[in-house]
Amino acid sequence: MLGAQKFSFKGSASKNAVSSAMSEMYPAVILENLGKTLKRDVYPNEILERRLVELQKERLSLYLQLSSEYKKRDSLVLYDYSKAKLRMKQKESEREIKKLYKKIEANIKNEKIEYEKAERNTERLNNGDYITDRSSEWEKLTALVKSFFSDDGKIITKEDIVFYKDDVSALFSVSDEIMDEGYDSYNFKQEIKKEGINSLLTGEITNYGKYVSVSVDLYLYPSAKKIASVVEIGSVDEPEFLCSSIARKLSPYIANALPVKISISFEPAEILNKADMFIDDVQQDEITKNLVLQSGIHTIQFVCEGYKTEGTTYYFEGNMAYNIEVEMEKETNTFLNIAVDTNVKGQIIANGSLASEVKGKVSHIKINGKTVLGEFFADEKNVDFFYIPENLISEDNLVTVKQNPMDSSSYIDTRRKWMYTSYTLFVLSLIPTMISYGSFSNELSRYNNGFGSEVDVRNSQTVSQICSGVTIAFAVFWVYELVRYLVAANKVLPVEAKLPDKKFNLEEAQKEIEPVVPAEENPEDITIEE
């Protein structure tokens, strides 16, 4: 089980509300970034530590029982027993003491066996005498046969990483007195053991202006051994980026997996010496065919001038072999003209790159020959998206895009509110409709049975019809608003570019758009109050 403590905050602002929130937020976000699919490889020394804790707990319990049995035996002389009954009681107590002796001796013997087993498994581990996913079928079969004649068990066992209380926001805490004793103190270990935590994250935050430094330590229990320390610096405004970086660095230590072997095949071979390889944003001296990395999440990228950047981000699990095939593609730059059908001035962004300035309604862009996903950017809120399929992309081709830049988010929210309002009115109108219809049915039934009057029946029928009409009107209103909402939601979908029609005039489109000048106020219309 993996848990975390509330991080401590250094500095003058260590006790305000903001720092307190940050101290709880950072460990929770780090745990969230670690994910719930992480597994841990448990090695012989860790298995031994856990087994020793169990044996120690059992031995302590047996010793307390032995102490109690001795006191019970010694107190027998205080009772008014006959000599025969006293000897019988003492013999019973002696038998219980001997049983406890044997259990304690067996416990101590089991501890020696666990030490010997751990030594043998560690030696096998160092010699590579264990089964992995890369082992051949013959090696797996041989290991299966050996397991019948050995009680050493698996050298490496896998276990799922679960969070403390199965909640990333649940933080482990102890009293200040126990905290002052330290992470390796007996009382702290007892609290950890009580909660079932095997690994504990602790941290310290230092803040200077817009930037923050987060130092995280990872402790392994029951040994209270510090197995990792990570320091990361980032912006206060981007805690997600900082925490994901810390989680990526911690994951190999938490997973505790054996190194990963990665084979790389690179094409084309002639640019091998020109290309650069980056592993976790760190440039390597050269591209090697075989890599050995720690288990965990790694980003591997290949960059070469004149070629598209290739790469991948993946969780590389230990005891596994991976093959990465890299095929670098040349950049095929194509120049394309885009005519925007709108009277609003703006800028075009295509495939993440800023196009040339829009002259009138036409822009000239450089693309890589693939499908273009772009946007017409009028201002921060008014944006519209478009895409250009590959069949329209050719050198100096001209395409037109019908754009209507608008604040789509605000418009969708407005339509959603109207849709919910209309639905609420429709549902509420059902109540009087059902009541009035029930009243009409009741009056009609009474009239048919010889009770009531025709006037009451007609009045109740009129009320029922009016209520039904209102409900139908609100139902139509709701369907209408639902359609408008769906249409509004579809406005975020990109518009497909098309070839210009025969009436399109390029020179006319390239004329500058005249800005709209607000009309001046007429001084004669202005009145001044005395």
PDB file of N, CA and C in Angstrom, residues 55-72 96-97 100-101 103-104 186 190:
ATOM      1  N   LEU A  55       6.979 -12.657  11.962  1.00  0.00           N
ATOM      2  CA  LEU A  55       7.517 -13.581  12.964  1.00  0.00           C
ATOM      3  C   LEU A  55       7.739 -12.876  14.296  1.00  0.00           C
ATOM      4  N   GLN A  56       8.193 -11.639  14.236  1.00  0.00           N
ATOM      5  CA  GLN A  56       8.415 -10.881  15.466  1.00  0.00           C
ATOM      6  C   GLN A  56       7.105 -10.634  16.202  1.00  0.00           C
ATOM      7  N   LYS A  57       6.060 -10.301  15.442  1.00  0.00           N
ATOM      8  CA  LYS A  57       4.743 -10.087  16.037  1.00  0.00           C
ATOM      9  C   LYS A  57       4.234 -11.371  16.688  1.00  0.00           C
ATOM     10  N   GLU A  58       4.427 -12.494  15.995  1.00  0.00           N
ATOM     11  CA  GLU A  58       3.995 -13.786  16.531  1.00  0.00           C
ATOM     12  C   GLU A  58       4.798 -14.144  17.787  1.00  0.00           C
ATOM     13  N   ARG A  59       6.113 -13.880  17.764  1.00  0.00           N
ATOM     14  CA  ARG A  59       6.976 -14.209  18.901  1.00  0.00           C
ATOM     15  C   ARG A  59       6.626 -13.364  20.118  1.00  0.00           C
ATOM     16  N   LEU A  60       6.303 -12.101  19.895  1.00  0.00           N
ATOM     17  CA  LEU A  60       5.912 -11.233  20.998  1.00  0.00           C
ATOM     18  C   LEU A  60       4.617 -11.733  21.636  1.00  0.00           C
ATOM     19  N   SER A  61       3.670 -12.160  20.810  1.00  0.00           N
ATOM     20  CA  SER A  61       2.418 -12.684  21.325  1.00  0.00           C
ATOM     21  C   SER A  61       2.652 -13.952  22.143  1.00  0.00           C
ATOM     22  N   LEU A  62       3.522 -14.836  21.633  1.00  0.00           N
ATOM     23  CA  LEU A  62       3.825 -16.079  22.356  1.00  0.00           C
ATOM     24  C   LEU A  62       4.523 -15.783  23.681  1.00  0.00           C
ATOM     25  N   TYR A  63       5.402 -14.794  23.677  1.00  0.00           N
ATOM     26  CA  TYR A  63       6.127 -14.450  24.908  1.00  0.00           C
ATOM     27  C   TYR A  63       5.175 -13.895  25.968  1.00  0.00           C
ATOM     28  N   LEU A  64       4.212 -13.084  25.542  1.00  0.00           N
ATOM     29  CA  LEU A  64       3.218 -12.557  26.488  1.00  0.00           C
ATOM     30  C   LEU A  64       2.361 -13.694  27.051  1.00  0.00           C
ATOM     31  N   GLN A  65       2.022 -14.657  26.195  1.00  0.00           N
ATOM     32  CA  GLN A  65       1.276 -15.827  26.679  1.00  0.00           C
ATOM     33  C   GLN A  65       2.108 -16.636  27.664  1.00  0.00           C
ATOM     34  N   LEU A  66       3.419 -16.758  27.398  1.00  0.00           N
ATOM     35  CA  LEU A  66       4.311 -17.496  28.295  1.00  0.00           C
ATOM     36  C   LEU A  66       4.405 -16.794  29.646  1.00  0.00           C
ATOM     37  N   SER A  67       4.523 -15.476  29.628  1.00  0.00           N
ATOM     38  CA  SER A  67       4.580 -14.717  30.867  1.00  0.00           C
ATOM     39  C   SER A  67       3.304 -14.905  31.682  1.00  0.00           C
ATOM     40  N   SER A  68       2.180 -14.874  30.986  1.00  0.00           N
ATOM     41  CA  SER A  68       0.897 -15.070  31.664  1.00  0.00           C
ATOM     42  C   SER A  68       0.788 -16.466  32.264  1.00  0.00           C
ATOM     43  N   GLU A  69       1.304 -17.468  31.538  1.00  0.00           N
ATOM     44  CA  GLU A  69       1.221 -18.853  32.013  1.00  0.00           C
ATOM     45  C   GLU A  69       2.108 -19.068  33.239  1.00  0.00           C
ATOM     46  N   TYR A  70       3.297 -18.439  33.258  1.00  0.00           N
ATOM     47  CA  TYR A  70       4.181 -18.519  34.437  1.00  0.00           C
ATOM     48  C   TYR A  70       3.491 -17.907  35.660  1.00  0.00           C
ATOM     49  N   LYS A  71       2.880 -16.739  35.471  1.00  0.00           N
ATOM     50  CA  LYS A  71       2.198 -16.086  36.593  1.00  0.00           C
ATOM     51  C   LYS A  71       1.024 -16.943  37.094  1.00  0.00           C
ATOM     52  N   LYS A  72       0.346 -17.555  36.160  1.00  0.00           N
ATOM     53  CA  LYS A  72      -0.775 -18.426  36.527  1.00  0.00           C
ATOM     54  C   LYS A  72      -0.294 -19.623  37.327  1.00  0.00           C
ATOM     55  N   GLU A  96       1.285 -26.491  29.219  1.00  0.00           N
ATOM     56  CA  GLU A  96       1.040 -25.289  28.415  1.00  0.00           C
ATOM     57  C   GLU A  96       2.329 -24.511  28.191  1.00  0.00           C
ATOM     58  N   ILE A  97       3.176 -24.453  29.222  1.00  0.00           N
ATOM     59  CA  ILE A  97       4.459 -23.747  29.098  1.00  0.00           C
ATOM     60  C   ILE A  97       5.344 -24.438  28.079  1.00  0.00           C
ATOM     61  N   LEU A 100       4.237 -23.613  24.601  1.00  0.00           N
ATOM     62  CA  LEU A 100       4.688 -22.280  24.213  1.00  0.00           C
ATOM     63  C   LEU A 100       6.176 -22.254  23.915  1.00  0.00           C
ATOM     64  N   TYR A 101       6.967 -23.036  24.691  1.00  0.00           N
ATOM     65  CA  TYR A 101       8.404 -23.175  24.416  1.00  0.00           C
ATOM     66  C   TYR A 101       8.623 -23.668  22.981  1.00  0.00           C
ATOM     67  N   LYS A 103       6.586 -23.550  20.441  1.00  0.00           N
ATOM     68  CA  LYS A 103       6.149 -22.572  19.436  1.00  0.00           C
ATOM     69  C   LYS A 103       7.172 -21.458  19.271  1.00  0.00           C
ATOM     70  N   ILE A 104       7.755 -21.005  20.385  1.00  0.00           N
ATOM     71  CA  ILE A 104       8.778 -19.955  20.297  1.00  0.00           C
ATOM     72  C   ILE A 104      10.017 -20.477  19.596  1.00  0.00           C
ATOM     73  N   TYR A 186      10.282   3.635  16.622  1.00  0.00           N
ATOM     74  CA  TYR A 186       9.411   2.486  16.876  1.00  0.00           C
ATOM     75  C   TYR A 186       7.941   2.882  16.806  1.00  0.00           C
ATOM     76  N   GLN A 190       5.047   1.633  14.199  1.00  0.00           N
ATOM     77  CA  GLN A 190       3.835   0.984  14.674  1.00  0.00           C
ATOM     78  C   GLN A 190       2.592   1.610  14.041  1.00  0.00           C
TER      79      GLN A 190
END
